[in-house]
Amino acid sequence: MKRKEFIRNTSLLAASALFAQTKVFGFQADTVRVGLIGTNGMGWSNLNAILKVSGVQCTALCDVDENVLGNRAEELKKRNINVKTYIDYKDLLKANDVDVVIVATPDHWHCMQMVDAVAAGKDVYVEKPIGNSIRECEIMVAAAKKHKRVVQVGQWQRSQQHFRDAMDFVHSGKLGKIRLVKAWAYQGWMKSIPVQADAPVPAGVHYDKWLGPAPKRAFNPNRFHFNFRWYWDYAGGLMTDWGVHMLDYALIGMKVSDPVSVMAAGGKFAYPDDAAETPDSLTTVYEFDGFNVQWEQATGIDLGPYQKTHGVAFIGNNGTLVVNREGW
């Protein structure tokens, strides 16, 4: 399934799960008012999915790129949805007409914005990965508990029935002793990123606010918007993009959390001279008591293990179960 297709087809599942809980735990009113922080890409997809849920109203948008922000506000206006717009997310969090926020900014912002949101009394849907380090994740979980807010991370695969059915089969014991779990993403559509020189900050972009907690550096178009994923200052490459989804199910299937040890080897084997920093090829082995979990990733190549571009395989003494977004 192509990226645009699964975004379109599955974002609603995650949206409905959060707002069903929000109405139960957070609000008695018929309307839940939503503010979106980060209006490009997945943020926009999440918002459009959530607006299909009965009783949800968008009241605010926030983005440090005024070009994107203005376009999104206009798109909503054409649908008779009038919103307030903000450049600084802290101003949005002060708004009394926002009950829930969607945090869909680059990964390096997730921790700070989620913590500030729950402290401001908002419930939160935060895009994956939850944070850029274990410490960030611990801070975020503690903040949600402290402020007693509902928080959901963008692991929308958990809302797909066939994934749940597959996990029930894994847990049934019919595969026998599971000795190895493979998880992988081979993404042929992710091509080389040509090197570009630093450039002036585009008009309407509040670049210092985009960098936020990341190291200060000159603007480069390669590091902005979608491609931030391939730079260590902001994210962790394909591992924290697709790996988050696939490894999530490896852990759910085996009912485990912390590995005994981790070993990884990889690098820029496909495009050694392009502009990206994170590995385009990587193999990681997580050691657990009695079994291993293995992660594989590759950009520029389709069809990994079992002739699948992505998936999780539970390899047992009696058989192997393979699951991905298309079925199991």
Coordinates of C-alpha atoms in Angstrom, one line a residue:
M1 CA 0.0 0.0 0.0
K2 CA 1.3 3.4 -0.9
R3 CA 2.0 6.0 1.8
K4 CA -0.8 8.3 0.8
E5 CA -3.3 5.5 0.7
F6 CA -2.6 4.2 4.2
I7 CA -2.6 7.7 5.6
R8 CA -6.0 8.3 4.1
N9 CA -7.5 5.0 5.0
T10 CA -6.3 4.6 8.6
S11 CA -6.0 8.0 10.2
L12 CA -9.7 7.9 11.1
L13 CA -9.2 4.8 13.2
A14 CA -6.7 6.5 15.5
A15 CA -8.8 9.7 15.6
S16 CA -11.9 7.9 16.7
A17 CA -10.1 5.9 19.4
L18 CA -8.8 9.1 21.1
F19 CA -12.0 11.0 20.9
A20 CA -14.1 8.2 22.2
Q21 CA -11.9 8.3 25.3
T22 CA -11.8 12.0 25.5
K23 CA -15.6 12.3 25.7
V24 CA -15.7 9.7 28.5
F25 CA -12.8 10.9 30.6
G26 CA -12.4 14.6 29.8
F27 CA -15.6 16.3 28.7
Q28 CA -19.4 16.2 29.2
A29 CA -20.1 18.7 26.4
D30 CA -21.3 17.5 23.0
T31 CA -18.5 19.3 21.2
V32 CA -14.8 18.6 21.5
R33 CA -12.7 21.6 20.2
V34 CA -9.4 20.7 18.6
G35 CA -6.3 22.7 17.9
L36 CA -3.7 21.5 15.5
I37 CA 0.0 22.2 16.1
G38 CA 1.9 21.4 12.8
T39 CA -0.4 21.7 9.9
N40 CA 1.6 20.0 7.2
G41 CA 1.8 16.3 6.3
M42 CA 0.4 14.0 9.0
G43 CA -1.0 16.8 11.0
W44 CA -3.3 17.8 8.2
S45 CA -4.2 14.1 7.6
N46 CA -5.0 13.6 11.3
L47 CA -7.1 16.7 11.5
N48 CA -9.2 15.7 8.4
A49 CA -9.8 12.3 9.8
I50 CA -10.7 13.6 13.3
L51 CA -13.2 16.1 11.7
K52 CA -15.2 13.1 10.5
V53 CA -15.9 12.1 14.1
S54 CA -19.3 13.4 15.3
G55 CA -19.0 16.2 17.8
V56 CA -15.5 17.3 16.9
Q57 CA -14.8 20.9 15.9
C58 CA -11.5 22.5 14.8
T59 CA -11.0 25.9 16.4
A60 CA -7.3 26.6 16.0
L61 CA -4.3 26.0 13.8
C62 CA -0.6 26.7 14.6
D63 CA 2.4 26.5 12.3
V64 CA 5.8 28.3 12.1
D65 CA 5.4 28.4 8.3
E66 CA 2.9 31.1 7.6
N67 CA 2.6 29.9 4.0
V68 CA 1.3 26.5 5.0
L69 CA -0.7 28.0 7.9
G70 CA -2.5 30.4 5.6
N71 CA -3.3 27.8 3.0
R72 CA -4.7 25.4 5.6
A73 CA -6.9 28.1 7.2
E74 CA -8.2 29.0 3.7
E75 CA -9.0 25.3 3.0
L76 CA -11.0 25.0 6.2
K77 CA -12.8 28.3 5.5
K78 CA -14.0 26.9 2.2
R79 CA -15.6 24.1 4.2
N80 CA -17.2 26.7 6.5
I81 CA -14.8 26.1 9.3
N82 CA -13.3 29.3 10.7
V83 CA -10.3 29.0 12.9
K84 CA -7.9 31.2 14.8
T85 CA -4.3 30.9 13.7
Y86 CA -1.1 31.0 15.8
I87 CA 2.6 31.1 15.1
D88 CA 3.7 30.2 18.6
Y89 CA 2.1 27.0 20.0
K90 CA 2.2 28.4 23.5
D91 CA -0.3 31.0 22.4
L92 CA -2.6 28.3 21.1
L93 CA -2.3 26.4 24.5
K94 CA -3.7 29.5 26.2
A95 CA -6.9 29.5 24.2
N96 CA -10.0 28.7 26.1
D97 CA -11.7 27.3 23.0
V98 CA -9.3 24.4 22.6
D99 CA -9.9 21.2 24.6
V100 CA -7.6 18.8 22.7
V101 CA -4.4 19.4 20.7
I102 CA -2.8 17.4 17.9
V103 CA 1.0 17.6 18.1
A104 CA 2.2 16.8 14.5
T105 CA 5.5 18.8 14.5
P106 CA 8.9 17.3 13.7
D107 CA 10.0 14.7 16.2
H108 CA 12.4 17.0 18.2
W109 CA 9.4 19.1 19.3
H110 CA 7.1 16.3 20.5
C111 CA 8.3 16.1 24.1
M112 CA 8.2 19.8 24.9
Q113 CA 4.9 20.5 23.2
M114 CA 3.2 17.5 24.6
V115 CA 4.3 18.3 28.2
D116 CA 3.3 22.0 27.8
A117 CA -0.1 20.9 26.4
V118 CA -1.0 18.6 29.3
A119 CA 0.2 21.2 31.8
A120 CA -2.2 23.6 30.1
G121 CA -5.0 21.2 30.8
K122 CA -5.3 19.9 27.2
D123 CA -5.7 16.3 26.1
V124 CA -3.2 15.3 23.4
Y125 CA -2.9 13.2 20.3
V126 CA 0.9 13.3 19.6
E127 CA 2.4 11.9 16.4
K128 CA 4.9 9.0 16.7
P129 CA 7.6 8.6 17.7
I130 CA 6.6 9.8 21.1
G131 CA 10.1 11.2 21.8
N132 CA 13.6 11.2 20.6
S133 CA 15.1 9.5 23.6
I134 CA 14.0 7.2 26.4
R135 CA 14.4 10.1 28.8
E136 CA 12.0 12.2 26.8
C137 CA 9.5 9.4 26.8
E138 CA 9.8 9.1 30.6
I139 CA 9.2 12.8 31.0
M140 CA 6.1 12.7 28.8
V141 CA 4.5 9.7 30.5
A142 CA 5.1 11.3 33.9
A143 CA 3.6 14.6 32.7
A144 CA 0.4 12.8 31.5
K145 CA 0.0 11.1 34.8
K146 CA 0.7 14.2 36.8
H147 CA -1.8 16.4 35.0
K148 CA -4.3 13.5 34.6
R149 CA -4.8 14.1 30.9
V150 CA -5.7 11.6 28.1
V151 CA -2.8 11.1 25.7
Q152 CA -2.6 9.0 22.6
V153 CA 0.4 8.4 20.4
G154 CA 0.0 8.0 16.7
Q155 CA 0.3 4.2 16.6
W156 CA -2.8 3.9 14.5
Q157 CA -2.1 0.4 13.5
R158 CA -3.3 -0.7 16.9
S159 CA -6.8 0.2 15.7
Q160 CA -6.8 -2.2 12.8
Q161 CA -8.7 -5.4 13.5
H162 CA -6.5 -7.7 11.5
F163 CA -3.5 -6.7 13.6
R164 CA -5.4 -7.5 16.7
D165 CA -6.5 -10.9 15.2
A166 CA -2.9 -11.7 14.3
M167 CA -1.8 -10.9 17.9
D168 CA -4.5 -13.2 19.3
F169 CA -3.1 -16.0 17.1
V170 CA 0.4 -15.3 18.3
H171 CA -0.7 -15.4 21.9
S172 CA -2.7 -18.6 21.4
G173 CA 0.5 -20.6 21.4
K174 CA -0.2 -22.4 18.1
L175 CA 3.1 -21.2 16.6
G176 CA 4.9 -23.1 19.3
K177 CA 8.0 -21.7 20.9
I178 CA 8.8 -18.4 19.1
R179 CA 12.6 -18.1 18.8
L180 CA 12.9 -15.1 16.4
V181 CA 10.7 -12.1 15.5
K182 CA 11.6 -10.2 12.3
A183 CA 10.4 -6.6 11.7
W184 CA 11.3 -4.7 8.6
A185 CA 10.7 -1.8 6.2
Y186 CA 12.1 -1.8 2.7
Q187 CA 11.0 1.5 1.2
G188 CA 11.7 1.8 -2.5
W189 CA 10.0 5.2 -2.8
M190 CA 12.6 6.8 -0.5
K191 CA 15.2 8.0 -3.0
S192 CA 18.6 9.8 -2.6
I193 CA 18.5 13.4 -1.3
P194 CA 20.8 15.6 -3.4
V195 CA 23.2 17.9 -1.6
Q196 CA 22.1 21.5 -1.5
A197 CA 23.8 24.6 -0.2
D198 CA 22.5 26.6 2.8
A199 CA 20.0 29.2 1.7
P200 CA 18.1 32.3 3.1
V201 CA 15.2 31.5 5.3
P202 CA 12.0 31.5 3.1
A203 CA 9.6 34.4 3.6
G204 CA 7.0 33.6 6.2
V205 CA 9.0 30.9 7.9
H206 CA 9.9 31.5 11.6
Y207 CA 13.0 29.3 11.4
D208 CA 14.1 29.9 15.0
K209 CA 10.8 28.6 16.2
W210 CA 11.1 25.6 13.9
L211 CA 14.5 24.7 15.3
G212 CA 13.3 25.2 18.9
P213 CA 15.3 22.8 21.2
A214 CA 17.5 21.6 18.2
P215 CA 21.0 22.9 17.7
K216 CA 21.2 26.3 15.9
R217 CA 22.4 26.2 12.3
A218 CA 21.9 27.9 9.0
F219 CA 18.7 27.1 7.0
N220 CA 19.0 24.3 4.5
P221 CA 16.0 23.2 2.4
N222 CA 17.0 19.6 2.8
R223 CA 16.5 19.7 6.5
F224 CA 13.0 21.3 6.4
H225 CA 9.5 19.9 6.2
F226 CA 9.4 16.1 5.3
N227 CA 13.1 15.5 5.0
F228 CA 13.8 16.4 8.6
R229 CA 13.5 12.7 9.3
W230 CA 16.9 12.0 7.9
Y231 CA 18.9 14.3 10.3
W232 CA 20.0 13.4 13.8
D233 CA 19.2 16.9 15.1
Y234 CA 15.5 16.2 14.7
A235 CA 14.8 12.5 14.3
G236 CA 16.2 9.0 13.8
G237 CA 15.7 8.1 10.2
L238 CA 13.7 5.1 9.0
M239 CA 14.0 3.4 12.4
T240 CA 11.9 6.0 14.2
D241 CA 9.6 6.5 11.2
W242 CA 8.5 3.0 10.1
G243 CA 10.4 1.1 12.7
V244 CA 8.2 2.6 15.4
H245 CA 5.1 0.9 13.9
M246 CA 6.7 -2.5 13.1
L247 CA 8.6 -2.9 16.3
D248 CA 5.6 -2.0 18.3
Y249 CA 3.9 -5.2 17.1
A250 CA 7.0 -7.2 17.7
L251 CA 6.8 -6.1 21.4
I252 CA 3.0 -6.6 21.6
G253 CA 3.2 -10.0 20.1
M254 CA 5.9 -11.2 22.6
K255 CA 4.4 -9.2 25.5
V256 CA 7.8 -7.6 26.3
S257 CA 9.3 -4.2 26.7
D258 CA 13.0 -3.8 27.6
P259 CA 15.6 -6.0 25.8
V260 CA 18.6 -7.4 27.6
S261 CA 21.0 -6.0 24.9
V262 CA 20.9 -4.2 21.6
M263 CA 23.4 -4.6 18.7
A264 CA 23.1 -2.6 15.4
A265 CA 25.1 -2.3 12.2
G266 CA 24.4 -0.3 9.1
G267 CA 25.2 2.9 7.4
K268 CA 24.7 4.9 4.2
F269 CA 25.3 2.0 1.8
A270 CA 22.8 2.9 -0.9
Y271 CA 23.5 6.7 -1.1
P272 CA 26.9 7.3 0.6
D273 CA 27.3 10.8 -0.8
D274 CA 23.8 12.2 -0.5
A275 CA 22.6 14.8 2.0
A276 CA 21.0 12.5 4.5
E277 CA 22.7 11.6 7.8
T278 CA 20.7 8.6 9.1
P279 CA 21.4 5.1 7.8
D280 CA 19.7 4.0 4.6
S281 CA 20.6 0.4 5.5
L282 CA 20.4 -1.0 9.0
T283 CA 20.1 -4.3 10.8
T284 CA 19.4 -4.3 14.6
V285 CA 19.2 -7.2 16.9
Y286 CA 17.4 -6.9 20.3
E287 CA 18.2 -9.7 22.7
F288 CA 15.4 -10.9 25.0
D289 CA 15.3 -13.9 27.3
G290 CA 14.7 -16.9 25.1
F291 CA 14.3 -15.1 21.7
N292 CA 15.6 -12.3 19.6
V293 CA 13.9 -9.5 17.7
Q294 CA 15.6 -8.4 14.4
W295 CA 14.9 -5.1 12.6
E296 CA 15.9 -4.5 9.0
Q297 CA 15.5 -1.4 7.0
A298 CA 16.5 -0.2 3.5
T299 CA 15.6 2.9 1.5
G300 CA 15.5 2.7 -2.3
I301 CA 14.7 -1.0 -2.3
D302 CA 11.3 -2.7 -2.2
L303 CA 10.4 -6.3 -1.2
G304 CA 12.2 -7.4 2.0
P305 CA 11.7 -10.6 3.8
Y306 CA 8.7 -12.8 2.7
Q307 CA 8.5 -10.5 -0.4
K308 CA 6.9 -7.8 1.6
T309 CA 7.9 -4.1 1.7
H310 CA 7.1 -4.0 5.5
G311 CA 6.0 -6.4 8.1
V312 CA 6.5 -8.4 11.3
A313 CA 7.2 -12.2 11.2
F314 CA 6.8 -14.4 14.3
I315 CA 9.0 -17.5 13.7
G316 CA 8.0 -20.4 15.9
N317 CA 8.7 -24.1 16.1
N318 CA 5.3 -25.0 14.6
G319 CA 5.1 -22.2 12.0
T320 CA 5.6 -18.6 11.0
L321 CA 3.0 -15.8 11.1
V322 CA 3.6 -12.7 8.9
V323 CA 1.6 -9.6 9.4
N324 CA 1.6 -6.1 7.8
R325 CA -0.8 -3.4 6.9
E326 CA -2.4 -5.5 4.1
G327 CA -3.2 -8.6 6.2
W328 CA -1.7 -11.6 7.9

